[in-house]
PDB file of N, CA and C in Angstrom:
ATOM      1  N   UNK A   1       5.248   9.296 -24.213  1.00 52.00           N
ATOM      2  CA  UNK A   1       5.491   9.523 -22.796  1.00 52.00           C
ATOM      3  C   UNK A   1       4.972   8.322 -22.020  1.00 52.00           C
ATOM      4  N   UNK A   2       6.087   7.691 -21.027  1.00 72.00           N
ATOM      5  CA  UNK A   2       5.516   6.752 -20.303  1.00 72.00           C
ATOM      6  C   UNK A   2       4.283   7.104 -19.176  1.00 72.00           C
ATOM      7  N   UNK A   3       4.002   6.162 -18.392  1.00 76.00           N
ATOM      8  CA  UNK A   3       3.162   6.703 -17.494  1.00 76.00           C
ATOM      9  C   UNK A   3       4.038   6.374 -16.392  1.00 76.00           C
ATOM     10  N   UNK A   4       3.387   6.444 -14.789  1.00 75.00           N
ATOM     11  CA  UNK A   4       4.309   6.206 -13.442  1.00 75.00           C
ATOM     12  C   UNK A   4       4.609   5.154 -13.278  1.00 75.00           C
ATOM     13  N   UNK A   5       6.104   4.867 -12.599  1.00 76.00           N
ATOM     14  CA  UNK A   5       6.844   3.036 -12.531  1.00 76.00           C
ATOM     15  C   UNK A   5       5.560   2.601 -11.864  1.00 76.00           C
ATOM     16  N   UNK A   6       5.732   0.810 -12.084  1.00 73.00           N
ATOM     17  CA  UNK A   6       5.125  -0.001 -10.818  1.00 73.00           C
ATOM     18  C   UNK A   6       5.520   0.692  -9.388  1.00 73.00           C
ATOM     19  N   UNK A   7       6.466   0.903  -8.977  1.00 73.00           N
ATOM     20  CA  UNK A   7       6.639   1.547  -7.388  1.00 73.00           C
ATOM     21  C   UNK A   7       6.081   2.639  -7.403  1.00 73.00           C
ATOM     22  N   UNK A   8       6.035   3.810  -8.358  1.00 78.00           N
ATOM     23  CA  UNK A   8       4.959   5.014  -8.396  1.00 78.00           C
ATOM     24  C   UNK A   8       3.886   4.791  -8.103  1.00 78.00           C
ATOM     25  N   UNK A   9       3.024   3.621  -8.778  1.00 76.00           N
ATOM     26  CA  UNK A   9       1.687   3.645  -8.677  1.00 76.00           C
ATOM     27  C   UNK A   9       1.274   2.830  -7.407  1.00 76.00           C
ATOM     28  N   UNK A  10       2.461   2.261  -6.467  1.00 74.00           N
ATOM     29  CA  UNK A  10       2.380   2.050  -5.129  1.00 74.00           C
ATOM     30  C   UNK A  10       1.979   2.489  -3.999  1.00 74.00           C
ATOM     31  N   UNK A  11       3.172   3.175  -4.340  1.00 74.00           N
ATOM     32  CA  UNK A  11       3.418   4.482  -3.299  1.00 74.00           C
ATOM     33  C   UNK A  11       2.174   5.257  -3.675  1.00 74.00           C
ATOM     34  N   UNK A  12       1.689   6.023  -4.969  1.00 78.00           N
ATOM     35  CA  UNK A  12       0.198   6.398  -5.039  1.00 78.00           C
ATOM     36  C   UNK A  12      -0.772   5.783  -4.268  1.00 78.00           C
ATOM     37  N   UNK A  13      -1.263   4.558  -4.675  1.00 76.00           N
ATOM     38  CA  UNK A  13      -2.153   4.132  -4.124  1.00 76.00           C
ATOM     39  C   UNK A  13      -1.805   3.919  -2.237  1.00 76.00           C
ATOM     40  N   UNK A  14      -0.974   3.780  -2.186  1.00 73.00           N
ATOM     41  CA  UNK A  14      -1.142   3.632  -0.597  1.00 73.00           C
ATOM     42  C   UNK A  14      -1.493   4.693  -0.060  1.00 73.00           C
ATOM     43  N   UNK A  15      -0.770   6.071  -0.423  1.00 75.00           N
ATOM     44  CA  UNK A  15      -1.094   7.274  -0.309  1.00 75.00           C
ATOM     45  C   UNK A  15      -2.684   7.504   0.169  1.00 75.00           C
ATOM     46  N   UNK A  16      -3.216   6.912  -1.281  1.00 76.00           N
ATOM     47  CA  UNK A  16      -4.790   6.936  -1.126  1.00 76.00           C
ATOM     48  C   UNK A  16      -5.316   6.386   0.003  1.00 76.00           C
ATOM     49  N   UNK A  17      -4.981   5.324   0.064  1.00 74.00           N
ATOM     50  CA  UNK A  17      -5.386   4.388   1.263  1.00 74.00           C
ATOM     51  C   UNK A  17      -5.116   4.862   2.830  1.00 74.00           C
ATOM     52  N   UNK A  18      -4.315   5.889   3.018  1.00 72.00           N
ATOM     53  CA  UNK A  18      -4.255   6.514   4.082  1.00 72.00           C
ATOM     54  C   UNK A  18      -5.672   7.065   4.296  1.00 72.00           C
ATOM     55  N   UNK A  19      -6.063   8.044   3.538  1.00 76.00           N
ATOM     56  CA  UNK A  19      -7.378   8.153   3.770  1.00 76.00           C
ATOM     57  C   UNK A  19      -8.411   8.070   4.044  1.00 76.00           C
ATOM     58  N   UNK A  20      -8.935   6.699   3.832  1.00 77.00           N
ATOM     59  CA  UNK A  20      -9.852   6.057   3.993  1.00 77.00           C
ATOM     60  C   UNK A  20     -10.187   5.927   4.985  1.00 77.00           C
ATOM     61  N   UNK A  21     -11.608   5.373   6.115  1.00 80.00           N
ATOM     62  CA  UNK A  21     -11.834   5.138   6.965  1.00 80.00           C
ATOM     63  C   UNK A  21     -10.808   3.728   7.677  1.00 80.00           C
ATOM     64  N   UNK A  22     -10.390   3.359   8.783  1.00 76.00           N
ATOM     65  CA  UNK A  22      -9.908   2.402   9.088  1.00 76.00           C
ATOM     66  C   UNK A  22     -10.302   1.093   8.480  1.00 76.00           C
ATOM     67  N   UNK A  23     -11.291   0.314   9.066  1.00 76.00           N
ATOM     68  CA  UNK A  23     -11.839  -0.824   8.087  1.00 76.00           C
ATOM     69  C   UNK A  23     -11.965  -0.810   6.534  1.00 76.00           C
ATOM     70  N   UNK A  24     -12.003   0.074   5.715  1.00 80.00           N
ATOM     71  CA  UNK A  24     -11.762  -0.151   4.337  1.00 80.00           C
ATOM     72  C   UNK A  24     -10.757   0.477   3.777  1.00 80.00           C
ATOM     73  N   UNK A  25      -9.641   1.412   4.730  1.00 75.00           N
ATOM     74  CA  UNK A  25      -8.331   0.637   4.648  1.00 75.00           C
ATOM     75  C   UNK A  25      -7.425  -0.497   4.943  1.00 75.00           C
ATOM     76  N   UNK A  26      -7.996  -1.071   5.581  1.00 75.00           N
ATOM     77  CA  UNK A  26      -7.368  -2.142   6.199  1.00 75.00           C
ATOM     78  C   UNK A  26      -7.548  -2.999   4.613  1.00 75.00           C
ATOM     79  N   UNK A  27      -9.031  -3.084   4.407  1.00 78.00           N
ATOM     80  CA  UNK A  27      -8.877  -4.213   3.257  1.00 78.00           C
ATOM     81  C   UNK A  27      -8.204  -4.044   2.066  1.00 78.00           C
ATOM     82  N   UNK A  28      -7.901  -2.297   1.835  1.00 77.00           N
ATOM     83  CA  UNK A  28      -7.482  -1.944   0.660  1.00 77.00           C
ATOM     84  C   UNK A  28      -6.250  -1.891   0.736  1.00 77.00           C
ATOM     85  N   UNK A  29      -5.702  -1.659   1.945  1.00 74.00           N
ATOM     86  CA  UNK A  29      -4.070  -1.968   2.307  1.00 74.00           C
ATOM     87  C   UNK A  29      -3.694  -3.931   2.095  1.00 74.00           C
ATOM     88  N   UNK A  30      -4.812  -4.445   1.681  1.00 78.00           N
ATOM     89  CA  UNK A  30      -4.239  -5.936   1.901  1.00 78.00           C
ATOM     90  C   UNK A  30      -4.165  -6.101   0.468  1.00 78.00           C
ATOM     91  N   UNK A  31      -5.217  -5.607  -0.481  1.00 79.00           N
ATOM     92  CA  UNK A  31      -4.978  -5.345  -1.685  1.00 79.00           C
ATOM     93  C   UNK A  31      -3.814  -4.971  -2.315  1.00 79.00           C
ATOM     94  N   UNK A  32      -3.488  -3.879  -1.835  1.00 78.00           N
ATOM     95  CA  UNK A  32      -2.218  -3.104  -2.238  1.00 78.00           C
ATOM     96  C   UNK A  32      -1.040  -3.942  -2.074  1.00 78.00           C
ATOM     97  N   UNK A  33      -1.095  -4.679  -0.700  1.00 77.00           N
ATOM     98  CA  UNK A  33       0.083  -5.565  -0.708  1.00 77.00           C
ATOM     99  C   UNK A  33       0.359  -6.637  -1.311  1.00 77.00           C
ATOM    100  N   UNK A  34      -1.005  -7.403  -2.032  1.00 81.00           N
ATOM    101  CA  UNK A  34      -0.971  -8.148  -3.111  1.00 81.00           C
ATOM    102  C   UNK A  34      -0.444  -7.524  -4.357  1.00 81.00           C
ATOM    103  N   UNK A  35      -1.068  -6.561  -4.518  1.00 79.00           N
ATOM    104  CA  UNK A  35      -0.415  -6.084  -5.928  1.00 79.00           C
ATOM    105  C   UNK A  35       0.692  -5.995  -6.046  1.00 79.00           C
ATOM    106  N   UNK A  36       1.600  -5.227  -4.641  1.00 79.00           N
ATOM    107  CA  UNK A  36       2.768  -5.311  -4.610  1.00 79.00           C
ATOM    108  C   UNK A  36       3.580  -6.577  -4.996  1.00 79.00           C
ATOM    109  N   UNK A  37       2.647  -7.638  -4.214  1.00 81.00           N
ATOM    110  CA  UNK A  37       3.524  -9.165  -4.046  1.00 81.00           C
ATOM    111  C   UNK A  37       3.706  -9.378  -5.570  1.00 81.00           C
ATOM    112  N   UNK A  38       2.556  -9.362  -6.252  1.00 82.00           N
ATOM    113  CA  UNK A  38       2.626  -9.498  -7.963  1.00 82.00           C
ATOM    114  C   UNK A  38       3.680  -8.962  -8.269  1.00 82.00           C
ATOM    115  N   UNK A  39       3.690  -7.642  -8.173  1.00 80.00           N
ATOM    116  CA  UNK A  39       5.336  -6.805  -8.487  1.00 80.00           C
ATOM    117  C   UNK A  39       6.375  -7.308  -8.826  1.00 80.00           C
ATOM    118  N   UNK A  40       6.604  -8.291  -6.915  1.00 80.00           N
ATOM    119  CA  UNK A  40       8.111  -8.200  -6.729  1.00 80.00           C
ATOM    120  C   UNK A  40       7.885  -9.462  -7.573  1.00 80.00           C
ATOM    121  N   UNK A  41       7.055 -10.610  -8.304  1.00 85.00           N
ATOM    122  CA  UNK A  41       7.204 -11.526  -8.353  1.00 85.00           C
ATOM    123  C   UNK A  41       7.613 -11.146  -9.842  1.00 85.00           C
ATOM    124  N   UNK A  42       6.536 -10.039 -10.306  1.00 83.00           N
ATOM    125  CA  UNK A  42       7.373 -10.509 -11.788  1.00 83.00           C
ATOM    126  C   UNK A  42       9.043  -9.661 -12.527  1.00 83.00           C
ATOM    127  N   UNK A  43       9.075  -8.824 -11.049  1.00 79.00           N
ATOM    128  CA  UNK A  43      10.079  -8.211 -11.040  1.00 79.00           C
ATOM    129  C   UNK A  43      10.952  -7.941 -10.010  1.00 79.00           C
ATOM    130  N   UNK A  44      11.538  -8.929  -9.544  1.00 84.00           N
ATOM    131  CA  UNK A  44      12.615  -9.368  -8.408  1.00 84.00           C
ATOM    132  C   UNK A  44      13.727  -8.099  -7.763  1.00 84.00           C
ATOM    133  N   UNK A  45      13.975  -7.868  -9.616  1.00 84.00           N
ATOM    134  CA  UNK A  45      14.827  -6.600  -8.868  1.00 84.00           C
ATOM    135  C   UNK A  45      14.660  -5.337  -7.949  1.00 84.00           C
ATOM    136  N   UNK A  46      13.181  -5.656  -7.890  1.00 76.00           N
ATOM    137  CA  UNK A  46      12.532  -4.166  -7.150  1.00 76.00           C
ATOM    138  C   UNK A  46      12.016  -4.397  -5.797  1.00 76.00           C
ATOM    139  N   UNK A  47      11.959  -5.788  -5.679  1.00 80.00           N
ATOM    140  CA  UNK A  47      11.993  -5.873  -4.135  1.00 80.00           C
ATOM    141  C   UNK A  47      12.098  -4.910  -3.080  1.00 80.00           C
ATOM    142  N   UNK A  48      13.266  -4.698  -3.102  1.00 83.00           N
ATOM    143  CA  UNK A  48      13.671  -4.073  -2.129  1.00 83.00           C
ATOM    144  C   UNK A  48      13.387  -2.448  -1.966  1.00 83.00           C
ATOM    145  N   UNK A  49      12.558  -1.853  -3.580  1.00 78.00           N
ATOM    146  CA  UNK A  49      12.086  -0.859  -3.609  1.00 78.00           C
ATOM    147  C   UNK A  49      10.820  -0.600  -3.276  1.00 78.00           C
ATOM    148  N   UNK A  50       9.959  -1.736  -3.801  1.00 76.00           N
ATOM    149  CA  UNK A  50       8.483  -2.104  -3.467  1.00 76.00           C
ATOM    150  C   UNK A  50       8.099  -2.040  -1.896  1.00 76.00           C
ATOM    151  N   UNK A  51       9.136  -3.106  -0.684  1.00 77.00           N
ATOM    152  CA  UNK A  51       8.949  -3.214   0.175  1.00 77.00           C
ATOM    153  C   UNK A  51       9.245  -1.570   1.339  1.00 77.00           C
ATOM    154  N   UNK A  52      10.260  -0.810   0.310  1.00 77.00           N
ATOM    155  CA  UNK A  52      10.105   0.583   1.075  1.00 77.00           C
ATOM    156  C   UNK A  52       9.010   1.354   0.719  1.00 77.00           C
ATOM    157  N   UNK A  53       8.588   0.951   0.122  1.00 73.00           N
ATOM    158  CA  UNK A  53       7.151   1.796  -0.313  1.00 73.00           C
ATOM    159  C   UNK A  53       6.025   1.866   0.310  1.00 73.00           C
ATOM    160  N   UNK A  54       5.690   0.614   0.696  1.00 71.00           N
ATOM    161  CA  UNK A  54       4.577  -0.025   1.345  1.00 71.00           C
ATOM    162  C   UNK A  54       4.981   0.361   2.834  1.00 71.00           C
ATOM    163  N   UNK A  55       6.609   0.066   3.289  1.00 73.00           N
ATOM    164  CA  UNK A  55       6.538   0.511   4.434  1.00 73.00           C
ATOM    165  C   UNK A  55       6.210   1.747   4.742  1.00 73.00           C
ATOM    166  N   UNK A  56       6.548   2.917   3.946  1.00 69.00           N
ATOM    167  CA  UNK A  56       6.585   4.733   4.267  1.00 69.00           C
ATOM    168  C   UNK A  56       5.733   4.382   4.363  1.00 69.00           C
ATOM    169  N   UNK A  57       4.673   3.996   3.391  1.00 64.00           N
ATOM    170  CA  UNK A  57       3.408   4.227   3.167  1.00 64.00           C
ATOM    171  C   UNK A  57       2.017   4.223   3.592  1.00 64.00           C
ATOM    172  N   UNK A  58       2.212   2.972   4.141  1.00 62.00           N
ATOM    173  CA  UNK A  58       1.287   1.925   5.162  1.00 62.00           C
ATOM    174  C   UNK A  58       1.825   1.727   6.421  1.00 62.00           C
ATOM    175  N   UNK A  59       2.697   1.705   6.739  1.00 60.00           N
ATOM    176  CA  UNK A  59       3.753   0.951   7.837  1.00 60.00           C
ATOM    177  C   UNK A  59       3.848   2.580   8.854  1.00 60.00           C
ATOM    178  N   UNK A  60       2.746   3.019   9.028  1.00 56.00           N
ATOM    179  CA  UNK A  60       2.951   4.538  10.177  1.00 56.00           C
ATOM    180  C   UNK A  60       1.800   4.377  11.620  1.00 56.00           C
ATOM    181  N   UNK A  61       1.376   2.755  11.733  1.00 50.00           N
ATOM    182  CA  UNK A  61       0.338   2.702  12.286  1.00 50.00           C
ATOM    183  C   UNK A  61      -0.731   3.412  12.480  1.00 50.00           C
ATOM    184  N   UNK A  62      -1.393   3.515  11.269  1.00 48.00           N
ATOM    185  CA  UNK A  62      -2.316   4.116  11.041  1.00 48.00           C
ATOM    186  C   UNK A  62      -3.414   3.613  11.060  1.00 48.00           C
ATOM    187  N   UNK A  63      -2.923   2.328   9.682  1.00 49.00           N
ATOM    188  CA  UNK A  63      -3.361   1.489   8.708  1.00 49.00           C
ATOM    189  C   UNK A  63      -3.076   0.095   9.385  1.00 49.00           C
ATOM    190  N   UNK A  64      -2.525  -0.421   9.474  1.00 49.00           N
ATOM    191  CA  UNK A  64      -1.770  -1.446   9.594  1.00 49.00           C
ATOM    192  C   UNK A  64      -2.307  -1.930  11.210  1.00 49.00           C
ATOM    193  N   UNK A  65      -2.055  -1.930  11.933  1.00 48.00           N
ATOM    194  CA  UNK A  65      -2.585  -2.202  13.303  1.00 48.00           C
ATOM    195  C   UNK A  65      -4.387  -2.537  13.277  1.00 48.00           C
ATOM    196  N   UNK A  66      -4.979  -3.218  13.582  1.00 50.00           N
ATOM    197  CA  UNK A  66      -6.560  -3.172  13.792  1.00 50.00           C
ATOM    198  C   UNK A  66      -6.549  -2.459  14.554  1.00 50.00           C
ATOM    199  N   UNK A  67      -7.537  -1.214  13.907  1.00 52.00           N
ATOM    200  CA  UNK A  67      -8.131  -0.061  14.884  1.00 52.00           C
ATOM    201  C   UNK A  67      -9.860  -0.507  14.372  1.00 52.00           C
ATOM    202  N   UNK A  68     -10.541  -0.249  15.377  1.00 56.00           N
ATOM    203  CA  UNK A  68     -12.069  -0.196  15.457  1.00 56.00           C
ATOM    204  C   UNK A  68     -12.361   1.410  14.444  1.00 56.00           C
ATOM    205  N   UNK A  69     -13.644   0.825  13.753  1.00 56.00           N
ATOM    206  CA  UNK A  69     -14.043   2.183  13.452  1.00 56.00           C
ATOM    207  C   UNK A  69     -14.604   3.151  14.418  1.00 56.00           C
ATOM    208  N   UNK A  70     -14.713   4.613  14.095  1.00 62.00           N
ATOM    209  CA  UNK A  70     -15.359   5.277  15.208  1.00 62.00           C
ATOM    210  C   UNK A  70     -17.083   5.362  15.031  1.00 62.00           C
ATOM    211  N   UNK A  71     -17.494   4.898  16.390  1.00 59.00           N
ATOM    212  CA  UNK A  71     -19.227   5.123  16.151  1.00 59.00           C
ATOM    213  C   UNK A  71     -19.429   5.725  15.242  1.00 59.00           C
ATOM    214  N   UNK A  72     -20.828   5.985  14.520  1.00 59.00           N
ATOM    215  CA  UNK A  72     -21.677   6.672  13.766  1.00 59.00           C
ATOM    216  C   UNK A  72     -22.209   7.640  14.858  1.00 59.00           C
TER     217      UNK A  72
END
């Protein structure tokens, strides 16, 4: 049995990264988009699957926009 595509374990992890507090999503969303970049590089054809992924995923201004954390 295989395990989940490269775009599965994308879309997972961004998932995760919703979660997180703002500032250490932000860095883990920059992560993620590296990994992605690795992706499309060693696999071209998925481009265009990778980049919908990251968008659902990350791309809801959540994440993506600099937001301040909230006081302690």
């Amino acid at each position: 049995m295989t395990g989940p595509s490269p775009i599965e374990q994308i879309v997972t992890a961004a998932e995760q990264v919703q979660k997180l507090p703002p500032s250490t999503a932000r860095k883990q969303g920059r992560t993620l988009i590296g990994l992605a970049a690795d992706l499309v590089e060693e696999h071209p054809e998925h481009a265009d699957l990778a980049a919908a992924a990251l968008k659902d995923s990350l791309g809801k201004d959540e994440i993506l926009p600099q937001q301040p954390d909230k006081p302690k």
